[in-house]
CSV table of C-alpha atoms in Angstrom, one decimal:
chain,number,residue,atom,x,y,z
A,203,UNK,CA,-3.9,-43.3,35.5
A,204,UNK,CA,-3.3,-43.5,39.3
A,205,UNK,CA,-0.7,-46.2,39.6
A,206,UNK,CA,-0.3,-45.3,43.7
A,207,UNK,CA,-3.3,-47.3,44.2
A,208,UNK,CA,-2.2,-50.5,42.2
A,209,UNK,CA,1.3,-50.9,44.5
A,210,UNK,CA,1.4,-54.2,46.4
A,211,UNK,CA,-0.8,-56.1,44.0
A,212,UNK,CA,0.3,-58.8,41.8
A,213,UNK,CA,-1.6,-60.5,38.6
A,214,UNK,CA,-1.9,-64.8,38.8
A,215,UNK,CA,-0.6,-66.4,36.3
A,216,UNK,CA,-4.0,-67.0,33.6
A,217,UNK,CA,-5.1,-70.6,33.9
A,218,UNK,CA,-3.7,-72.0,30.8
A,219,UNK,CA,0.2,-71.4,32.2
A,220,UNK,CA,-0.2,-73.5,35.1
A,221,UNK,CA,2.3,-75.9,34.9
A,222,UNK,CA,0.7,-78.4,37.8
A,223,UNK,CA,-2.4,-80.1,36.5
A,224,UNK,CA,-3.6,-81.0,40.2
A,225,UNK,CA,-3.5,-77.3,41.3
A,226,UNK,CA,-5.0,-76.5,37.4
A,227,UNK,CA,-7.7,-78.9,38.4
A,228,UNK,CA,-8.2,-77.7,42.1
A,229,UNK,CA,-8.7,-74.2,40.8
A,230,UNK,CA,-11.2,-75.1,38.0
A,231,UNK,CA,-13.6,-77.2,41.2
A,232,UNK,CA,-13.3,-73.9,43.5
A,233,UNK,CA,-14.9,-72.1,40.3
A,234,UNK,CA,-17.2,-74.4,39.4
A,235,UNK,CA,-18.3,-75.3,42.6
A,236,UNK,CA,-18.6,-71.5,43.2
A,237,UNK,CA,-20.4,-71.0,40.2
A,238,UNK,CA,-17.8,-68.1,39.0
A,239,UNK,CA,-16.1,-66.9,36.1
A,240,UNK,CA,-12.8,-65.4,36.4
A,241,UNK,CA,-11.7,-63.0,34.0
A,242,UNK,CA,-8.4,-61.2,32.8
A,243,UNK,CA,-8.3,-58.3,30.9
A,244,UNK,CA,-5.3,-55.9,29.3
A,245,UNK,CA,-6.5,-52.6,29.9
A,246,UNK,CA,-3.9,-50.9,28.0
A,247,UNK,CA,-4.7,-52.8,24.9
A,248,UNK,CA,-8.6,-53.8,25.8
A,249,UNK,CA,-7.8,-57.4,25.1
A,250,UNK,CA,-9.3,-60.3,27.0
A,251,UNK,CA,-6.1,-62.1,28.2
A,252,UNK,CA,-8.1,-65.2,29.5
A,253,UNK,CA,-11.9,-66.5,30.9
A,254,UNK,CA,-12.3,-69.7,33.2
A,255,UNK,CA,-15.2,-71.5,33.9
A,256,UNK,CA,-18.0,-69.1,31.7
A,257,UNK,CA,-19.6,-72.3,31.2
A,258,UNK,CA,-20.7,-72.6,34.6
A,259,UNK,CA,-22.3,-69.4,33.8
A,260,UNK,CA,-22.9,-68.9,30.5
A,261,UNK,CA,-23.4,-72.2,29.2
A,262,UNK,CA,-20.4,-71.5,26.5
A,263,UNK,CA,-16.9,-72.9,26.8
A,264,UNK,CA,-14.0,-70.5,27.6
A,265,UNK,CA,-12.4,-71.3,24.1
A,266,UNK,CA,-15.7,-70.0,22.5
A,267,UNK,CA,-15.7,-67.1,24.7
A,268,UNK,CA,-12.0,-65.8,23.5
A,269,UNK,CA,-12.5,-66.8,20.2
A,270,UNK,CA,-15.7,-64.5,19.9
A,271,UNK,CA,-13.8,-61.8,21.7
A,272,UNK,CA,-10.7,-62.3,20.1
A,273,UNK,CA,-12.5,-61.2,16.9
A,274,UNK,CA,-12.7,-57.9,18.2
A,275,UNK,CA,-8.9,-57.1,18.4
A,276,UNK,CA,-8.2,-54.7,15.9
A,277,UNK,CA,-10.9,-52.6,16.4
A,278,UNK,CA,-10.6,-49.6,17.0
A,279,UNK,CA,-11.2,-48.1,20.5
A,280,UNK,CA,-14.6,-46.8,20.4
A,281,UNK,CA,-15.5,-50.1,18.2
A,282,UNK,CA,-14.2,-52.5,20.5
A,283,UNK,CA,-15.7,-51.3,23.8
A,284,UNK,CA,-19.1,-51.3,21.5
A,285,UNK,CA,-18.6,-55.3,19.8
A,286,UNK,CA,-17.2,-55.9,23.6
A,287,UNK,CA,-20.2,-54.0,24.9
A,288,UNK,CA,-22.9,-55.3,23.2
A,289,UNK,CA,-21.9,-58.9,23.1
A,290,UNK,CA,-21.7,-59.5,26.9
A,291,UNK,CA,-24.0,-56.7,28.3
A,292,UNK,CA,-27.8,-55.4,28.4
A,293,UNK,CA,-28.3,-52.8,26.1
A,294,UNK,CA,-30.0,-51.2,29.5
A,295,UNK,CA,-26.5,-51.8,31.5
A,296,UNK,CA,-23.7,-50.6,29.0
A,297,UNK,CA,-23.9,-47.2,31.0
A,298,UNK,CA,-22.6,-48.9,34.4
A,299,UNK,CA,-20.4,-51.1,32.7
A,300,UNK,CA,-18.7,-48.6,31.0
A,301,UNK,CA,-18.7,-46.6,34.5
A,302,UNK,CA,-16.6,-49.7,36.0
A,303,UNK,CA,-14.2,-50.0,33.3
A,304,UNK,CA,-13.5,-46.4,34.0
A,305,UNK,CA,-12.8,-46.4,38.0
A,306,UNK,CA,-10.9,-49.4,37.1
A,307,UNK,CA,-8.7,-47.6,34.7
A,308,UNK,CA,-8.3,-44.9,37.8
A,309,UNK,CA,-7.0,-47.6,39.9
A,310,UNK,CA,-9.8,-48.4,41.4
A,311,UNK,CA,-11.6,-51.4,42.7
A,312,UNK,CA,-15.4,-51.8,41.6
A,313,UNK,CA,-18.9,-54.2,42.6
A,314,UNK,CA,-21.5,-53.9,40.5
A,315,UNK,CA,-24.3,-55.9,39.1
A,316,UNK,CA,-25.4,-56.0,35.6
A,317,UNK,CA,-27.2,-58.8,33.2
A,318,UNK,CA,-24.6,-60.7,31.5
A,319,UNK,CA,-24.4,-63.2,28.8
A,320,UNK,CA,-22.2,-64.3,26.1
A,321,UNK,CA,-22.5,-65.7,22.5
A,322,UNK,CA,-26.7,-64.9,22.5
A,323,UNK,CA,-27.6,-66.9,25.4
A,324,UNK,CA,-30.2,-65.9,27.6
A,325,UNK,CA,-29.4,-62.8,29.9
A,326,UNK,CA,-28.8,-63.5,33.6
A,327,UNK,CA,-28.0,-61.3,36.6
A,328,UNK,CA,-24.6,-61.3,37.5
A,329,UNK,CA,-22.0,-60.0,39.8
A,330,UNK,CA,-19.0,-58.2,38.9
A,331,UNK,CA,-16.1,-57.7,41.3
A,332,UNK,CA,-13.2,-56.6,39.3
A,333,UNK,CA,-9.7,-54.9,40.6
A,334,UNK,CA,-6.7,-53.3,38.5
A,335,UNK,CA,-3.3,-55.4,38.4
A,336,UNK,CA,0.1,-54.0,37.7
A,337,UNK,CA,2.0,-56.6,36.6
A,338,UNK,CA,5.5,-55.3,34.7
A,339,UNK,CA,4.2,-52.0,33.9
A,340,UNK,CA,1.2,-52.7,32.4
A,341,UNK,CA,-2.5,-52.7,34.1
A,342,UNK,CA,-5.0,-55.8,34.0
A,343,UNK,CA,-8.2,-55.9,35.1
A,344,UNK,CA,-8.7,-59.3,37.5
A,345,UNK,CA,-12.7,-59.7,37.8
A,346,UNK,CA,-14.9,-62.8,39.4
A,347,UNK,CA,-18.3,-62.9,37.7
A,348,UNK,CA,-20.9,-64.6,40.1
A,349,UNK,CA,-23.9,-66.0,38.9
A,350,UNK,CA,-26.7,-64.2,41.0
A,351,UNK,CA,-30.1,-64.8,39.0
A,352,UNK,CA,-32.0,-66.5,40.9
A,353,UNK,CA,-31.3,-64.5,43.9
A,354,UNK,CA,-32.1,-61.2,41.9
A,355,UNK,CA,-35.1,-62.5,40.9
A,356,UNK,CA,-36.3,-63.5,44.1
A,357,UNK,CA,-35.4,-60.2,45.0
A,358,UNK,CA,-37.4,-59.0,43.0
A,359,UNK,CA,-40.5,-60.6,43.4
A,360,UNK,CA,-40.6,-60.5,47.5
A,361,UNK,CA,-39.7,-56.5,46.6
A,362,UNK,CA,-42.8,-56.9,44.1
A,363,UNK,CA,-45.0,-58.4,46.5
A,364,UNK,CA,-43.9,-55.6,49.2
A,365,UNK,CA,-45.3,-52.5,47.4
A,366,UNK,CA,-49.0,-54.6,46.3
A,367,UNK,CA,-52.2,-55.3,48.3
A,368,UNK,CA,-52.8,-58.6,48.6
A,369,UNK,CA,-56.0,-58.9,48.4
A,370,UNK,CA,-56.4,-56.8,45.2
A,371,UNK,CA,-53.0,-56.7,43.6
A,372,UNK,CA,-52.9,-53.3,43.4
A,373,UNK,CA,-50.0,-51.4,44.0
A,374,UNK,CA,-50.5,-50.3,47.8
A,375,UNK,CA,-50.6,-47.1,50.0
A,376,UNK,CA,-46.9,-46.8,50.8
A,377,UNK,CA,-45.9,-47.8,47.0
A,378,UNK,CA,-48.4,-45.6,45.6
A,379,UNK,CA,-47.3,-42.5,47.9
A,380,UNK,CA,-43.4,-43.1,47.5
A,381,UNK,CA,-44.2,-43.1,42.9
A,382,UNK,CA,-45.8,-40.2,43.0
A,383,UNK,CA,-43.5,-38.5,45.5
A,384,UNK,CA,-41.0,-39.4,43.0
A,385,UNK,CA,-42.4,-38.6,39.0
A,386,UNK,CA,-43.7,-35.1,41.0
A,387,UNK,CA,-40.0,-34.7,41.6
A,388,UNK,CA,-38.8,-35.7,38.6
A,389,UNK,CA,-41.9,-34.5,36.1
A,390,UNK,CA,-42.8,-31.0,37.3
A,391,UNK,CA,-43.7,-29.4,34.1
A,392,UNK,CA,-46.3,-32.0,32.9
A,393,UNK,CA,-50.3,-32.0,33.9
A,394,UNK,CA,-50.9,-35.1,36.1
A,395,UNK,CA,-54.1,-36.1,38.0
A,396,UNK,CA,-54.7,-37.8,41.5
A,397,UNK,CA,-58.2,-39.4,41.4
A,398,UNK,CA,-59.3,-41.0,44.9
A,399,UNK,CA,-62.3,-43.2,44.5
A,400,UNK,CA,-64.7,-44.9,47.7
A,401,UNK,CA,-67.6,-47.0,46.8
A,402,UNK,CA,-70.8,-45.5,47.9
A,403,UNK,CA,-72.3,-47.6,50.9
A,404,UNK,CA,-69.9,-50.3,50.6
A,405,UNK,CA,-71.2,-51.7,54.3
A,406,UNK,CA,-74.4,-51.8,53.3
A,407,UNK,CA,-73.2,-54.6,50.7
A,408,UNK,CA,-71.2,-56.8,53.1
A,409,UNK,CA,-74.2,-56.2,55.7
A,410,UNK,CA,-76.8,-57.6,53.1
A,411,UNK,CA,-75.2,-59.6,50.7
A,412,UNK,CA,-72.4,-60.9,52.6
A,413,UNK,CA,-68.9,-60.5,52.9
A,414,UNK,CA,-67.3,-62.9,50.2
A,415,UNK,CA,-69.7,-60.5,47.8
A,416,UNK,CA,-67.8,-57.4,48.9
A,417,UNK,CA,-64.7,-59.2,48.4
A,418,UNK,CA,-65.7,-60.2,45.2
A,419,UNK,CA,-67.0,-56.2,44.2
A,420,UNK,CA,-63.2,-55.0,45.8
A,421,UNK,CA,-61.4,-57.2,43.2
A,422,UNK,CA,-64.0,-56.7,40.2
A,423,UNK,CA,-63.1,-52.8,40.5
A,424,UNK,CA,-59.7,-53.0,40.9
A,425,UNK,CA,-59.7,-54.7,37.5
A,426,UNK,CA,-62.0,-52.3,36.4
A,427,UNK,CA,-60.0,-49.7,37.4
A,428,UNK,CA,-56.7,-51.0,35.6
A,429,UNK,CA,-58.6,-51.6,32.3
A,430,UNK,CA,-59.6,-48.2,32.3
A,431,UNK,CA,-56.0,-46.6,32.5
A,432,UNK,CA,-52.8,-46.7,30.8
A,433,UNK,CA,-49.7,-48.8,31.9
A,434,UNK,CA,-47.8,-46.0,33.0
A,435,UNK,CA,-50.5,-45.0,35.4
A,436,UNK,CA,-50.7,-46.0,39.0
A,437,UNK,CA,-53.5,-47.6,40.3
A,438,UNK,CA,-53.7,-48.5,44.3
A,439,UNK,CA,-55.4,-49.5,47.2
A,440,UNK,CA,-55.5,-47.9,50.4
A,441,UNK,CA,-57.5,-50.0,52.1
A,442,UNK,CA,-61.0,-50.9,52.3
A,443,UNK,CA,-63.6,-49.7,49.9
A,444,UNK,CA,-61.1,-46.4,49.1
A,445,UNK,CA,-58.9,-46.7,45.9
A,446,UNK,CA,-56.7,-44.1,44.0
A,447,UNK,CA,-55.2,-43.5,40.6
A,448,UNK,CA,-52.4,-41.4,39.4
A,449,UNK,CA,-52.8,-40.3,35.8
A,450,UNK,CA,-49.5,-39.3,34.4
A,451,UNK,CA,-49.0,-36.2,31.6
A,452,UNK,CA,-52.7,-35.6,31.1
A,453,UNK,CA,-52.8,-34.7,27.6
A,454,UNK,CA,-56.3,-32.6,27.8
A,455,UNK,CA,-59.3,-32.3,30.3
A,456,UNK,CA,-61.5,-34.4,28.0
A,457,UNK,CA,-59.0,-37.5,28.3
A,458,UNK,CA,-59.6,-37.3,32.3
A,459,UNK,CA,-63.6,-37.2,31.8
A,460,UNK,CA,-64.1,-39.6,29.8
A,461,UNK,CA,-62.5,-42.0,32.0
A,462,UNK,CA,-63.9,-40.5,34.9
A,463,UNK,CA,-67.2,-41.7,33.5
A,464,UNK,CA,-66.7,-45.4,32.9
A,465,UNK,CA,-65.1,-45.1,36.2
A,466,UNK,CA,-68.8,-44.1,37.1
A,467,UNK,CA,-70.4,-46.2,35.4
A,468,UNK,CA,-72.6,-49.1,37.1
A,469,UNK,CA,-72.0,-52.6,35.9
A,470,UNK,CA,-72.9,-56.2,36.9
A,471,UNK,CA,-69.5,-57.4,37.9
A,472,UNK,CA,-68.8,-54.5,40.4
A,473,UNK,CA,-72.8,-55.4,41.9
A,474,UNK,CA,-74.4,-52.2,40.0
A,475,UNK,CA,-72.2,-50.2,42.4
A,476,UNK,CA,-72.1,-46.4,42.8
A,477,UNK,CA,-68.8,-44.9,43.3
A,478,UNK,CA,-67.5,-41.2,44.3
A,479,UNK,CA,-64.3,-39.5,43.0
A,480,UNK,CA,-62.3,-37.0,44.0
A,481,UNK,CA,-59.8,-35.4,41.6
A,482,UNK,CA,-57.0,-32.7,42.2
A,483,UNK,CA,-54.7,-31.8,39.1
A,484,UNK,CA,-50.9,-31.0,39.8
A,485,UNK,CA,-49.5,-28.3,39.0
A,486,UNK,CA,-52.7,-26.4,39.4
A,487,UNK,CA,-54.2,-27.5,42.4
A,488,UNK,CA,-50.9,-27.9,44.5
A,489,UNK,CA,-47.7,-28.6,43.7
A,490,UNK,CA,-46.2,-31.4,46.2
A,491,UNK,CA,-47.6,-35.0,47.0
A,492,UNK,CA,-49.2,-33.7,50.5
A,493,UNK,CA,-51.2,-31.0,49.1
A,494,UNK,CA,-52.1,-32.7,45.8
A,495,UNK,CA,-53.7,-35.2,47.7
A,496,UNK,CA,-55.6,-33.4,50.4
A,497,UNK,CA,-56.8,-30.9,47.5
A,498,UNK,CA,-58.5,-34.3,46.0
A,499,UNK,CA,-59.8,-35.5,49.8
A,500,UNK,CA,-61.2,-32.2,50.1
A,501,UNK,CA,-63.0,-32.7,46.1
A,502,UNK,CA,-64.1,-35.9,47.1
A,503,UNK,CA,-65.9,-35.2,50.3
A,504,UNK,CA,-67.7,-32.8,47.9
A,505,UNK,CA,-68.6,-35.8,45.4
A,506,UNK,CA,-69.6,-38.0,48.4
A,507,UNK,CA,-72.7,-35.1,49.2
A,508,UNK,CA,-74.0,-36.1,46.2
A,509,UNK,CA,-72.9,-39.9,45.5
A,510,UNK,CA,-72.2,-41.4,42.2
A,511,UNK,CA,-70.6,-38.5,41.1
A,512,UNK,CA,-66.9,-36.5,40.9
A,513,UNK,CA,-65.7,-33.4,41.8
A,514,UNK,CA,-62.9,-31.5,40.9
A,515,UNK,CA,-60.8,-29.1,43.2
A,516,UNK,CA,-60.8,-27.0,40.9
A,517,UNK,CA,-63.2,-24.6,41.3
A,518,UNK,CA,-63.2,-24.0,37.4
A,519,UNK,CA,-64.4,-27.4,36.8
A,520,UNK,CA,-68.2,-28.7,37.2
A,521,UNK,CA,-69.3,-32.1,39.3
A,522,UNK,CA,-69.6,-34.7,36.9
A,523,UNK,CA,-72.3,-37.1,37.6
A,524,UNK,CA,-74.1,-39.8,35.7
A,525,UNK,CA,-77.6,-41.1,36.0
């Protein structure tokens, strides 16, 4: 414990001591008009010492909250942090909870944002600011739990709506470059795929049949193209009749074919259109996002020569084309 970093801070009385009712009441409209939670807990013993306003938060009264909590007292250790862990905290967020709790015990001061809730409510994203307290030799943690859902969620969606095309909702060029960057990073020892797909003459339909029917055949094969791949796959646009998919840890070469032929495959919705596919297969065609990629430009060009039909990079592999 590294008390040098706790001197000149003092712990406030918990709510419940307050001997003035009108500075009692004062503090509980700051939090509720706030919309926090204030929180007070003995480090040394891993008790909660008090809660104000989860309420506001939680939709449970403070008195529920400590009694829940307070059911956890003896414990042991390990046990405690887990009842503790498990009735306030996302299974998914334990790990930076427990990382808080930690630099907290070090002396220091931590932000962090986690999904919260208490006594089985619903989850909801919350902030965390919490600081160590040395107060007569012993160190509380003094933390302010702000209700930030709806922001988060926002967040989210605007972030969401950032990486898709519009038009199709497909993720898009930028989103789709900056995955695979990342799982070719991360992944290196699996077999993945990069398929890059154009329609075959896709002026000639805007030209003859108009340009609401190419919209129409742009969103009909994006769908097509999601229903033929797995959700851990990435399927994008990059802009007008080109699309590509990522097919993560391809399991065999007869997996990839089969899909490559519905992919092929003419059908009503998409106007009886003809498509043409490149494919490039990571490690063995390159090894980085740049390569893998022009490996598969370079296959498709190939495919394109004959139309309606896929090429590999590999030299190893045959074109695959339908009638």
């Amino acid at each position: 414990m590294n008390l040098d970093k706790l001197s000149g801070l003092k712990l406030y009385e918990p709510v419940d001591t307050f001997s003035n009712d009108y500075y009692r009441n004062r503090f509980y409209t700051v939090l509720q008009a706030a919309n926090l939670c204030v929180f007070v807990v003995d480090m040394k013993n891993r008790l909660y010492v008090s809660i104000d306003n989860a309420e506001s938060i939680f939709g449970v009264s403070d008195e529920e909250v400590l009694k829940d909590v307070r059911k956890f007292d003896a414990f042991p250790p390990n046990d405690y942090a887990a009842a503790i862990s498990e009735y306030f905290s996302h299974p998914d967020d334990k790990s930076v909870i427990a990382s808080a709790f930690y630099k907290v015990m070090e002396g220091e001061r931590v932000t962090y944002t986690a999904r919260m809730r208490a006594r089985g409510s619903d989850f909801k994203w919350c902030r965390i600011d919490a600081c160590p307290v040395l107060d007569r030799g012993n160190v509380y943690m003094l933390g302010v739990v702000s209700d930030i859902d709806d922001l988060k969620r926002r967040a989210d969606k605007w972030k969401e709506m950032a990486f898709r095309d519009p038009f199709t909702g497909l993720f898009n060029k930028s989103a789709v470059e900056s995955m695979i960057r990342s799982i070719l990073n991360e992944n290196r020892k699996s077999r993945h795929a990069l398929l890059l797909v154009d329609i075959d003459h896709f002026k000639d339909i805007n030209d003859t049949l108009g340009h609401a029917e190419g919209d129409r055949v742009l969103v009909n094969f994006a769908k097509k193209l999601q229903g033929l791949f797995r959700s851990s796959d990435i399927i994008g646009r990059f802009g007008g009749d080109e699309f590509i998919a990522f097919i993560r840890d391809v399991s065999n070469i007869n997996f990839l074919e089969k899909r490559i032929l519905k992919i092929l495959e003419k059908d009503c919705e998409c106007c009886n259109i003809s498509v043409s596919v490149g494919v490039a297969v990571f490690p063995y065609d390159a090894q980085d996002y740049e390569s893998l990629f022009n490996a598969a430009d370079v296959a498709l060009y190939k495919a394109k020569l004959i139309r309606n039909a896929c090429a590999f990079s590999s030299d190893k592999i045959k074109v695959i084309t339908v009638d």
